[in-house]
CSV table of C-alpha atoms in Angstrom, one decimal:
chain,number,residue,atom,x,y,z
A,1,MET,CA,-15.5,13.6,-26.7
A,2,SER,CA,-12.8,12.7,-24.1
A,3,CYS,CA,-10.4,14.9,-26.8
A,4,GLU,CA,-12.4,18.1,-25.5
A,5,TYR,CA,-12.4,18.6,-22.5
A,6,GLU,CA,-10.3,17.4,-19.1
A,7,LEU,CA,-10.6,16.2,-16.2
A,8,VAL,CA,-9.6,18.5,-12.8
A,9,ALA,CA,-9.8,15.7,-9.9
A,10,GLY,CA,-8.2,16.9,-6.9
A,11,LEU,CA,-8.5,14.4,-3.4
A,12,GLU,CA,-9.0,14.7,0.5
A,13,THR,CA,-8.3,11.2,2.1
A,14,HIS,CA,-8.4,10.6,5.4
A,15,VAL,CA,-6.5,8.2,7.4
A,16,GLU,CA,-7.0,6.5,10.8
A,17,LEU,CA,-4.1,6.5,12.7
A,18,SER,CA,-3.3,4.0,14.5
A,19,THR,CA,-3.5,4.7,18.3
A,20,LYS,CA,-4.8,2.7,21.0
A,21,THR,CA,-7.3,5.1,22.1
A,22,LYS,CA,-9.5,7.7,20.3
A,23,ILE,CA,-8.4,11.3,20.1
A,24,PHE,CA,-10.1,12.6,22.6
A,25,CYS,CA,-11.0,9.6,24.9
A,26,SER,CA,-9.4,6.9,26.6
A,27,CYS,CA,-11.8,4.9,24.9
A,28,SER,CA,-10.3,1.4,22.6
A,29,THR,CA,-10.1,2.3,18.6
A,30,ALA,CA,-10.0,-1.4,17.8
A,31,PHE,CA,-12.2,-2.7,14.7
A,32,GLY,CA,-14.7,-4.6,15.3
A,33,GLY,CA,-16.3,-5.5,18.5
A,34,GLN,CA,-19.8,-5.2,19.3
A,35,PRO,CA,-21.8,-2.1,18.5
A,36,ASN,CA,-21.5,0.8,20.3
A,37,SER,CA,-19.2,-1.3,23.5
A,38,HIS,CA,-16.1,1.4,22.6
A,39,CYS,CA,-17.7,4.3,23.1
A,40,CYS,CA,-18.1,6.4,26.2
A,41,PRO,CA,-19.8,10.1,27.5
A,42,VAL,CA,-16.2,12.4,25.9
A,43,CYS,CA,-16.8,10.3,22.6
A,44,ILE,CA,-20.8,10.4,22.1
A,45,GLY,CA,-20.8,13.9,22.7
A,46,LEU,CA,-22.9,13.6,26.5
A,47,PRO,CA,-23.9,17.5,27.8
A,48,GLY,CA,-20.6,18.6,30.9
A,49,THR,CA,-18.0,16.2,29.1
A,50,LEU,CA,-14.9,17.7,28.3
A,51,PRO,CA,-12.5,16.4,25.6
A,52,LYS,CA,-8.9,16.2,26.2
A,53,LEU,CA,-5.9,15.7,23.0
A,54,ASN,CA,-4.2,12.7,22.3
A,55,ARG,CA,-0.4,13.6,22.5
A,56,GLN,CA,0.3,10.8,19.5
A,57,VAL,CA,-2.2,12.2,17.1
A,58,VAL,CA,-0.1,15.0,16.5
A,59,ARG,CA,2.9,13.6,17.1
A,60,TYR,CA,2.0,10.9,13.6
A,61,ALA,CA,0.3,13.9,12.3
A,62,ILE,CA,3.6,15.9,12.4
A,63,ARG,CA,5.4,12.8,11.0
A,64,ALA,CA,3.3,11.8,8.3
A,65,GLY,CA,3.2,15.9,7.5
A,66,LEU,CA,7.1,15.9,7.1
A,67,ALA,CA,7.1,12.8,4.9
A,68,LEU,CA,5.2,14.6,2.4
A,69,GLY,CA,7.7,17.8,2.4
A,70,CYS,CA,5.0,20.1,4.4
A,71,ARG,CA,5.8,23.0,6.4
A,72,ILE,CA,4.6,22.3,10.3
A,73,SER,CA,2.7,24.9,11.7
A,74,GLU,CA,4.4,25.7,15.7
A,75,ILE,CA,1.0,27.1,16.9
A,76,SER,CA,-2.3,25.6,15.5
A,77,LYS,CA,-5.3,25.0,17.0
A,78,MET,CA,-9.2,22.9,16.5
A,79,ASP,CA,-12.4,24.3,15.6
A,80,ARG,CA,-15.7,22.7,15.2
A,81,LYS,CA,-17.2,21.5,12.2
A,82,ASN,CA,-21.1,22.0,12.8
A,83,TYR,CA,-23.7,19.9,10.8
A,84,VAL,CA,-26.2,17.9,11.5
A,85,TYR,CA,-26.2,13.8,10.7
A,86,PRO,CA,-27.0,10.8,12.4
A,87,ASP,CA,-23.1,9.8,12.6
A,88,LEU,CA,-22.6,12.7,14.5
A,89,PRO,CA,-23.7,13.0,18.3
A,90,LYS,CA,-22.9,16.6,18.7
A,91,ALA,CA,-23.8,18.0,15.9
A,92,TYR,CA,-20.4,19.3,15.1
A,93,GLN,CA,-17.0,17.6,14.4
A,94,ILE,CA,-13.7,18.4,16.1
A,95,SER,CA,-11.7,19.3,13.4
A,96,GLN,CA,-8.6,21.8,12.1
A,97,PHE,CA,-10.0,24.8,9.6
A,98,ASP,CA,-7.8,27.6,9.3
A,99,LYS,CA,-4.6,26.5,11.3
A,100,PRO,CA,-4.7,23.5,10.1
A,101,LEU,CA,-0.9,21.2,11.3
A,102,CYS,CA,0.4,20.9,8.3
A,103,ARG,CA,0.7,22.4,5.3
A,104,ASP,CA,2.1,23.0,1.8
A,105,GLY,CA,3.2,19.7,1.0
A,106,ALA,CA,3.7,17.8,-2.1
A,107,VAL,CA,4.0,14.1,-3.9
A,108,GLU,CA,6.2,13.2,-7.2
A,109,LEU,CA,5.0,11.2,-9.6
A,110,SER,CA,5.9,8.4,-11.6
A,111,ASN,CA,5.4,10.7,-15.4
A,112,GLY,CA,7.4,13.3,-14.0
A,113,ARG,CA,4.3,15.7,-12.4
A,114,THR,CA,4.0,17.5,-9.4
A,115,ILE,CA,0.7,16.7,-6.7
A,116,ARG,CA,0.5,19.7,-4.5
A,117,ILE,CA,-0.8,18.8,-0.9
A,118,ASN,CA,-2.7,21.8,0.5
A,119,ARG,CA,-2.7,20.9,4.4
A,120,ILE,CA,-3.1,17.6,6.5
A,121,HIS,CA,-5.2,18.2,9.8
A,122,ILE,CA,-6.5,16.3,12.6
A,123,GLU,CA,-9.7,15.3,13.6
A,124,GLU,CA,-12.2,13.1,14.7
A,125,ASP,CA,-14.1,10.5,13.0
A,126,ALA,CA,-17.8,9.8,12.9
A,127,GLY,CA,-20.2,6.8,13.1
A,128,LYS,CA,-21.2,4.3,10.8
A,129,LEU,CA,-24.4,4.0,9.5
A,130,ILE,CA,-26.2,0.7,9.0
A,131,HIS,CA,-28.6,0.2,6.6
A,132,GLU,CA,-30.9,-3.0,7.2
A,133,ARG,CA,-34.2,-3.5,5.9
A,134,GLY,CA,-35.9,0.1,5.5
A,135,ASP,CA,-34.3,0.6,9.1
A,136,THR,CA,-31.0,2.3,9.6
A,137,PHE,CA,-28.9,1.8,12.9
A,138,VAL,CA,-26.0,3.9,14.4
A,139,ASP,CA,-23.0,2.2,15.9
A,140,TYR,CA,-20.7,4.8,17.6
A,141,ASN,CA,-17.3,2.7,17.6
A,142,ARG,CA,-16.0,4.7,15.1
A,143,GLY,CA,-16.4,7.8,16.4
A,144,GLY,CA,-13.5,10.1,17.9
A,145,VAL,CA,-11.2,7.4,16.4
A,146,PRO,CA,-8.4,10.1,15.2
A,147,LEU,CA,-7.9,10.8,11.7
A,148,ILE,CA,-5.4,13.1,9.5
A,149,GLU,CA,-6.9,14.5,6.4
A,150,ILE,CA,-4.7,14.8,3.2
A,151,VAL,CA,-6.0,17.1,1.0
A,152,THR,CA,-4.2,18.0,-2.6
A,153,GLU,CA,-5.1,21.1,-5.0
A,154,PRO,CA,-6.7,20.0,-8.1
A,155,ASP,CA,-3.5,18.8,-9.8
A,156,PHE,CA,-4.9,15.8,-11.2
A,157,ARG,CA,-5.5,15.0,-14.7
A,158,SER,CA,-6.5,11.1,-14.9
A,159,VAL,CA,-7.2,8.6,-12.9
A,160,SER,CA,-3.9,6.8,-13.6
A,161,GLU,CA,-2.7,10.0,-11.9
A,162,VAL,CA,-5.3,9.6,-8.3
A,163,LYS,CA,-4.2,5.8,-8.3
A,164,GLU,CA,-0.6,6.4,-7.9
A,165,TYR,CA,-1.1,8.9,-5.7
A,166,VAL,CA,-3.2,6.8,-3.1
A,167,GLU,CA,-0.8,3.3,-3.6
A,168,LEU,CA,2.2,5.9,-2.8
A,169,LEU,CA,-0.3,7.6,0.3
A,170,GLN,CA,-1.2,4.1,1.6
A,171,LEU,CA,2.7,2.9,1.6
A,172,THR,CA,4.1,5.4,3.4
A,173,MET,CA,1.7,5.8,5.8
A,174,LYS,CA,2.6,2.2,6.6
A,175,TYR,CA,6.6,3.2,6.0
A,176,LEU,CA,5.9,5.9,8.8
A,177,GLY,CA,3.8,3.2,11.1
A,178,ILE,CA,0.9,5.7,11.4
A,179,SER,CA,-2.0,3.8,10.4
A,180,ASP,CA,-2.3,0.3,9.1
A,181,CYS,CA,-4.4,1.8,5.7
A,182,ARG,CA,-6.4,-1.4,5.6
A,183,MET,CA,-8.5,-0.1,2.9
A,184,GLU,CA,-11.5,-2.9,3.7
A,185,GLU,CA,-11.6,-2.0,7.0
A,186,GLY,CA,-12.2,1.8,6.2
A,187,SER,CA,-8.8,2.7,7.6
A,188,LEU,CA,-8.0,4.7,4.6
A,189,ARG,CA,-11.1,6.4,2.6
A,190,CYS,CA,-10.8,8.6,-0.6
A,191,ASP,CA,-13.4,11.6,-1.5
A,192,VAL,CA,-12.5,13.2,-4.7
A,193,ASN,CA,-13.8,16.3,-5.9
A,194,LEU,CA,-13.9,16.3,-9.5
A,195,SER,CA,-14.8,19.0,-12.5
A,196,VAL,CA,-13.9,19.3,-16.3
A,197,ARG,CA,-12.6,22.3,-19.1
A,198,PRO,CA,-12.1,22.1,-22.2
A,199,GLN,CA,-8.8,21.2,-23.3
A,200,GLY,CA,-6.2,24.5,-22.6
A,201,SER,CA,-8.3,26.3,-20.9
A,202,GLU,CA,-7.2,27.7,-17.3
A,203,THR,CA,-10.8,28.3,-16.0
A,204,LEU,CA,-11.9,25.7,-13.4
A,205,GLY,CA,-15.7,23.9,-13.9
A,206,THR,CA,-18.0,23.5,-11.2
A,207,ARG,CA,-16.8,20.6,-8.7
A,208,THR,CA,-18.8,17.8,-7.6
A,209,GLU,CA,-17.5,15.3,-4.7
A,210,ILE,CA,-17.5,11.8,-4.5
A,211,LYS,CA,-17.5,10.9,-1.4
A,212,ASN,CA,-16.2,8.1,0.9
A,213,MET,CA,-14.5,5.3,-1.2
A,214,ASN,CA,-12.4,2.4,0.2
A,215,SER,CA,-11.4,0.7,-3.0
A,216,PHE,CA,-9.2,1.3,-5.8
A,217,THR,CA,-11.2,-0.5,-7.9
A,218,HIS,CA,-14.4,1.6,-6.9
A,219,ILE,CA,-12.2,5.3,-6.7
A,220,ALA,CA,-11.1,4.4,-10.7
A,221,ARG,CA,-14.3,3.3,-12.2
A,222,ALA,CA,-16.2,6.2,-10.3
A,223,ILE,CA,-14.0,8.9,-11.8
A,224,GLU,CA,-14.3,7.7,-15.4
A,225,TYR,CA,-18.4,7.5,-14.8
A,226,GLU,CA,-18.4,11.1,-13.3
A,227,PHE,CA,-15.8,12.5,-16.1
A,228,SER,CA,-18.3,11.2,-18.8
A,229,ARG,CA,-21.5,12.3,-17.4
A,230,GLN,CA,-20.0,16.1,-17.0
A,231,GLN,CA,-18.8,15.8,-20.4
A,232,GLU,CA,-22.1,14.6,-21.3
A,233,LEU,CA,-23.8,17.2,-19.6
A,234,LEU,CA,-21.9,20.4,-20.4
A,235,ALA,CA,-21.9,19.0,-24.4
A,236,ALA,CA,-25.5,18.9,-24.6
A,237,GLY,CA,-25.8,22.6,-23.0
A,238,GLU,CA,-26.6,21.8,-19.5
A,239,PRO,CA,-24.8,23.1,-16.5
A,240,VAL,CA,-23.4,21.0,-13.8
A,241,ILE,CA,-24.4,21.7,-10.3
A,242,GLN,CA,-22.0,21.7,-7.4
A,243,GLU,CA,-23.1,19.3,-5.1
A,244,THR,CA,-22.3,15.8,-2.9
A,245,LEU,CA,-22.3,12.2,-4.7
A,246,ARG,CA,-21.6,8.6,-3.5
A,247,TYR,CA,-20.6,6.1,-5.9
A,248,ASP,CA,-23.1,3.2,-6.2
A,249,THR,CA,-21.1,-0.2,-6.7
A,250,THR,CA,-24.0,-2.7,-7.5
A,251,SER,CA,-24.6,0.0,-10.1
A,252,GLY,CA,-21.4,1.8,-11.7
A,253,VAL,CA,-22.9,5.0,-11.0
A,254,THR,CA,-22.5,8.0,-9.0
A,255,GLU,CA,-25.8,9.6,-7.3
A,256,SER,CA,-27.1,12.6,-5.3
A,257,MET,CA,-26.6,13.0,-1.8
A,258,ARG,CA,-27.1,16.6,-0.8
A,259,SER,CA,-26.3,20.3,-2.6
A,260,LYS,CA,-21.9,21.1,-2.1
A,261,GLU,CA,-21.3,22.5,1.0
A,262,ASP,CA,-19.1,25.7,1.6
A,263,ALA,CA,-16.7,26.1,4.4
A,264,GLN,CA,-19.1,29.0,5.8
A,265,ASP,CA,-22.2,26.5,5.4
A,266,TYR,CA,-20.4,24.7,8.6
A,267,ARG,CA,-19.9,27.9,11.1
A,268,TYR,CA,-16.9,26.8,12.0
A,269,PHE,CA,-15.3,28.4,14.9
A,270,ARG,CA,-12.5,27.5,17.9
A,271,ASP,CA,-13.8,24.8,19.7
A,272,PRO,CA,-13.5,26.6,23.4
A,273,ASP,CA,-12.5,22.9,25.5
A,274,LEU,CA,-9.1,22.7,23.8
A,275,VAL,CA,-6.1,24.4,24.2
A,276,THR,CA,-3.8,25.8,21.6
A,277,ILE,CA,-1.4,23.1,19.7
A,278,ARG,CA,2.0,24.2,20.4
A,279,VAL,CA,5.0,22.4,18.7
A,280,THR,CA,8.0,23.6,19.5
A,281,PRO,CA,11.5,23.4,16.4
A,282,GLU,CA,12.9,20.7,18.6
A,283,GLU,CA,9.9,18.6,18.9
A,284,ILE,CA,9.9,18.8,15.1
A,285,GLU,CA,13.1,17.7,14.4
A,286,GLU,CA,13.1,15.3,16.9
A,287,LEU,CA,10.2,14.0,14.8
A,288,ARG,CA,12.1,14.6,11.8
A,289,ALA,CA,15.1,12.2,12.7
A,290,SER,CA,13.2,9.1,13.8
A,291,LEU,CA,11.7,9.0,9.9
A,292,PRO,CA,12.8,6.1,8.1
A,293,GLU,CA,13.7,5.4,5.1
A,294,LEU,CA,10.7,6.0,2.6
A,295,PRO,CA,10.0,3.8,-0.3
A,296,ALA,CA,10.7,5.5,-3.3
A,297,ALA,CA,14.3,6.0,-2.1
A,298,LYS,CA,14.7,2.6,-0.7
A,299,ALA,CA,13.8,1.5,-3.9
A,300,ILE,CA,16.1,3.5,-5.6
A,301,ARG,CA,18.8,2.7,-3.2
A,302,PHE,CA,18.1,-1.5,-3.7
A,303,THR,CA,18.3,-1.0,-7.8
A,304,ALA,CA,22.4,0.6,-6.5
A,305,GLN,CA,24.0,-1.0,-4.1
A,306,TYR,CA,22.1,-4.8,-4.6
A,307,GLY,CA,21.9,-4.4,-8.9
A,308,LEU,CA,18.5,-5.4,-8.4
A,309,SER,CA,16.3,-4.5,-11.4
A,310,GLY,CA,13.4,-1.3,-11.3
A,311,ALA,CA,10.5,-3.7,-10.4
A,312,ASP,CA,11.9,-6.2,-8.1
A,313,SER,CA,13.3,-3.1,-6.2
A,314,ALA,CA,9.4,-1.2,-5.7
A,315,LEU,CA,7.8,-5.1,-5.3
A,316,LEU,CA,10.1,-5.7,-2.3
A,317,SER,CA,10.5,-2.4,-1.1
A,318,ARG,CA,6.5,-2.2,-0.9
A,319,TYR,CA,6.5,-4.4,2.3
A,320,PRO,CA,8.9,-3.4,5.4
A,321,ARG,CA,9.2,-6.7,6.8
A,322,CYS,CA,10.3,-8.4,4.0
A,323,ALA,CA,12.5,-5.5,2.6
A,324,ASP,CA,14.4,-5.8,5.8
A,325,TYR,CA,14.4,-9.6,6.0
A,326,PHE,CA,16.2,-9.0,2.6
A,327,GLU,CA,19.0,-6.7,3.1
A,328,GLN,CA,20.1,-9.4,6.3
A,329,ALA,CA,19.6,-11.7,3.7
A,330,ALA,CA,21.8,-10.1,1.1
A,331,ALA,CA,25.2,-8.5,3.9
A,332,GLY,CA,28.1,-9.4,2.1
A,333,LEU,CA,26.6,-11.9,-0.5
A,334,LYS,CA,28.5,-11.0,-3.9
A,335,LYS,CA,25.7,-11.8,-6.3
A,336,PRO,CA,22.8,-10.5,-3.8
A,337,ARG,CA,19.6,-11.5,-6.9
A,338,ILE,CA,19.9,-14.7,-6.0
A,339,ALA,CA,18.6,-14.3,-2.5
A,340,ALA,CA,15.8,-11.3,-4.4
A,341,ASN,CA,14.9,-14.0,-6.0
A,342,PHE,CA,14.4,-16.5,-3.8
A,343,LEU,CA,12.5,-13.9,-1.5
A,344,LEU,CA,10.3,-12.8,-4.5
A,345,GLY,CA,9.3,-16.1,-6.4
A,346,GLN,CA,9.2,-18.8,-3.9
A,347,VAL,CA,9.0,-17.3,-1.3
A,348,PHE,CA,6.6,-14.6,-2.0
A,349,SER,CA,4.4,-17.9,-3.7
A,350,ARG,CA,4.5,-19.0,-0.4
A,351,LEU,CA,3.3,-16.0,1.6
A,352,GLY,CA,-0.1,-15.1,-0.8
A,353,SER,CA,-2.0,-12.3,0.6
A,354,GLU,CA,-0.7,-8.6,0.8
A,355,ALA,CA,-1.3,-9.4,4.3
A,356,ALA,CA,0.6,-12.1,4.6
A,357,LYS,CA,3.8,-10.1,3.0
A,358,GLU,CA,2.8,-7.2,5.1
A,359,ALA,CA,3.6,-9.7,8.3
A,360,CYS,CA,6.2,-11.5,6.0
A,361,VAL,CA,6.2,-14.8,9.0
A,362,ILE,CA,8.9,-16.8,7.4
A,363,PRO,CA,9.5,-20.0,9.2
A,364,PHE,CA,13.4,-19.6,9.0
A,365,ASP,CA,15.1,-16.5,9.3
A,366,ALA,CA,16.9,-14.2,6.9
A,367,ALA,CA,20.7,-16.1,7.7
A,368,ALA,CA,19.1,-19.8,6.6
A,369,LEU,CA,18.3,-17.7,3.4
A,370,HIS,CA,21.9,-15.9,3.0
A,371,ARG,CA,23.1,-19.8,3.6
A,372,LEU,CA,21.2,-20.7,0.8
A,373,ALA,CA,22.0,-18.4,-1.5
A,374,ALA,CA,26.1,-18.9,-0.4
A,375,LEU,CA,25.7,-22.3,-1.3
A,376,VAL,CA,24.9,-21.6,-5.5
A,377,GLU,CA,26.8,-18.5,-5.4
A,378,ASP,CA,29.8,-20.3,-4.8
A,379,GLY,CA,29.3,-23.3,-6.8
A,380,LYS,CA,28.7,-25.9,-4.0
A,381,ILE,CA,24.5,-26.7,-5.3
A,382,ASN,CA,23.3,-25.8,-8.8
A,383,MET,CA,19.9,-23.4,-8.8
A,384,GLY,CA,18.0,-26.9,-9.3
A,385,LEU,CA,19.2,-28.0,-6.5
A,386,ALA,CA,18.5,-25.0,-4.2
A,387,LYS,CA,15.4,-24.0,-5.4
A,388,SER,CA,13.6,-27.6,-4.4
A,389,THR,CA,15.8,-27.4,-1.1
A,390,LEU,CA,14.4,-23.9,-1.0
A,391,GLU,CA,10.3,-25.7,-0.6
A,392,ARG,CA,11.8,-28.0,1.9
A,393,MET,CA,13.0,-25.2,3.9
A,394,LEU,CA,9.1,-23.2,3.9
A,395,ASP,CA,7.7,-27.2,4.7
A,396,LEU,CA,9.9,-27.5,7.4
A,397,GLY,CA,11.0,-24.6,9.1
A,398,LYS,CA,15.0,-25.4,9.0
A,399,GLY,CA,18.3,-24.2,7.8
A,400,PRO,CA,20.1,-25.5,4.3
A,401,GLU,CA,22.2,-27.4,6.2
A,402,ASP,CA,19.4,-29.6,7.9
A,403,LEU,CA,18.5,-30.6,4.2
A,404,LEU,CA,21.8,-31.0,2.6
A,405,SER,CA,24.1,-33.8,2.5
A,406,PRO,CA,27.9,-33.1,2.2
A,407,ALA,CA,27.0,-35.8,-1.2
A,408,ASP,CA,24.3,-32.8,-2.5
A,409,MET,CA,27.1,-30.5,-2.8
A,410,GLU,CA,29.9,-32.3,-4.4
A,411,ALA,CA,30.6,-31.6,-8.0
A,412,VAL,CA,30.1,-33.9,-10.7
A,413,ASP,CA,33.2,-34.1,-12.5
A,414,ASP,CA,33.6,-35.0,-16.6
A,415,LYS,CA,33.4,-38.8,-16.0
A,416,LYS,CA,31.0,-39.4,-13.4
A,417,LEU,CA,28.9,-37.1,-15.9
A,418,GLU,CA,29.8,-39.5,-18.9
A,419,GLU,CA,28.9,-42.3,-16.6
A,420,LEU,CA,25.5,-41.3,-15.7
A,421,CYS,CA,24.8,-39.9,-19.2
A,422,ARG,CA,25.4,-43.5,-20.6
A,423,ALA,CA,23.3,-45.0,-17.7
A,424,ALA,CA,20.5,-42.6,-18.5
A,425,ILE,CA,20.4,-43.6,-22.4
A,426,GLU,CA,20.6,-47.9,-21.1
A,427,ALA,CA,18.1,-47.6,-18.8
A,428,ASP,CA,15.4,-45.6,-21.3
A,429,PRO,CA,16.2,-46.3,-24.9
A,430,ARG,CA,13.0,-45.6,-26.6
A,431,ALA,CA,14.3,-42.3,-25.5
A,432,ALA,CA,17.3,-42.6,-27.3
A,433,GLU,CA,15.9,-43.6,-30.5
A,434,GLY,CA,13.1,-41.3,-30.6
A,435,PHE,CA,15.7,-38.4,-30.2
A,436,LEU,CA,17.9,-40.0,-33.1
A,437,GLY,CA,14.9,-39.9,-35.1
A,438,GLY,CA,14.6,-36.3,-34.6
A,439,LYS,CA,12.3,-35.9,-31.8
A,440,GLU,CA,14.6,-33.3,-29.8
A,441,LYS,CA,12.1,-33.3,-26.6
A,442,ALA,CA,12.7,-36.8,-26.4
A,443,LEU,CA,16.5,-35.4,-25.2
A,444,GLN,CA,14.4,-33.8,-22.3
A,445,ALA,CA,13.8,-37.6,-20.5
A,446,LEU,CA,17.9,-38.4,-20.7
A,447,ILE,CA,18.4,-35.1,-19.2
A,448,GLY,CA,15.9,-35.1,-16.2
A,449,ALA,CA,17.1,-38.3,-15.3
A,450,VAL,CA,20.9,-36.9,-15.6
A,451,MET,CA,19.5,-35.1,-13.0
A,452,ARG,CA,17.6,-37.0,-10.9
A,453,ALA,CA,20.2,-39.4,-10.2
A,454,THR,CA,22.3,-36.7,-9.2
A,455,ARG,CA,19.5,-34.9,-7.1
A,456,GLY,CA,20.2,-32.0,-9.0
A,457,ARG,CA,23.8,-31.7,-8.5
A,458,ALA,CA,25.4,-31.9,-12.1
A,459,SER,CA,24.6,-28.9,-14.6
A,460,ALA,CA,21.8,-29.3,-16.9
A,461,PRO,CA,23.5,-27.7,-20.0
A,462,ALA,CA,27.0,-29.9,-19.2
A,463,ALA,CA,24.5,-33.0,-19.1
A,464,GLU,CA,22.9,-31.9,-22.3
A,465,LYS,CA,25.8,-31.2,-24.5
A,466,GLN,CA,27.6,-34.6,-23.0
A,467,LEU,CA,24.3,-36.7,-24.7
A,468,ARG,CA,24.4,-35.4,-27.9
A,469,MET,CA,27.8,-36.3,-28.1
A,470,LEU,CA,27.3,-40.0,-26.8
A,471,LEU,CA,24.1,-40.1,-29.0
A,472,LYS,CA,25.8,-38.3,-32.4
A,473,PRO,CA,25.4,-40.6,-35.6
């Protein structure tokens, strides 16, 4: 069945902006808090109140637009989107309709395909409904929190493309510093508009919209289910009905919420309480100049400048603070991959969670990691000793010079290595006999004894070579 029909999808991604106050009032945008404690007459829409647009919201939206290659509108406006739902106390949402702030951007995927960005507009978030034991409660803390809505054209043809796009969008917004994009807190949510059509057809099918998904897993499963459902309907000769759906994470199916609205159903009109938004070319260029190096460009540079693999460069680039830490540690090294390996291996293992890697709190500064890598690079310590030293650095928060003695950095010459190998054989004759009897693994016990005796300073391959010579029949 999947070979007969093609998936066609477009995304509307809502990103909560990291301003300290809401879009039209001075209430806090902090996540959590007691229900309805971050509210005022403006954000709950009491009669006689007047909204005032938060300037930082406009600047953040422009930064997002520039990062995604959009054209910035020098003149835009705010509109009222009218609908009645319990999470919207005014019975309208202040958004942008025909004159959004950003238009006509694009995102390039790894497979070479381009996802076109139709528009990015600013708007206010709605409240949150809590359903418990047959009752519905409303928390308006989230109401009035500033959003940007990033709307694509219907350019997605697979679940993998959607996943890559959302991950790239999330990473870009974090790099820009305009949102934490914590999906589990609802800071990034996706609506998926999906239809199917026969392979090779250019005509779009009837679309459905799956609302408010804030998990990569749920987005993927919802698309897969809805794609299959629509194919089965068409194969059975039944029409697809245009409607708004929710994805039930327990049953794994999409369920109807309401018939799908078109723009005219919302009766958009200009908000009479808010002035026209005017952005000068100078402001746009100022914001363009302030953009950081974005993750894709950083990953390419890391590969070219430091000789890292594409996978390592991409992984480091996921976490801006860790990427900065690496560059400080790698500065001046002839083999910067040593610092990268330390960071991506033992340090990342200790950091563990995504949140910890994003925070990148390491108990010693980048200069200390640089000094450890330089000791390996200069041949003063081997990698085994460096790794054990790094573990102690992570435990104690000290630099390598605090944990390594002068003896640790003395080279083990050939004469000393031979003495140590003879001592290892004399101390463990059973291992020596086992090796002579054909048990290759027995040699590892002897090599381990030499390495312990030198605290890792000896070369393991050199020790193995010397032991084989001494044990040669």
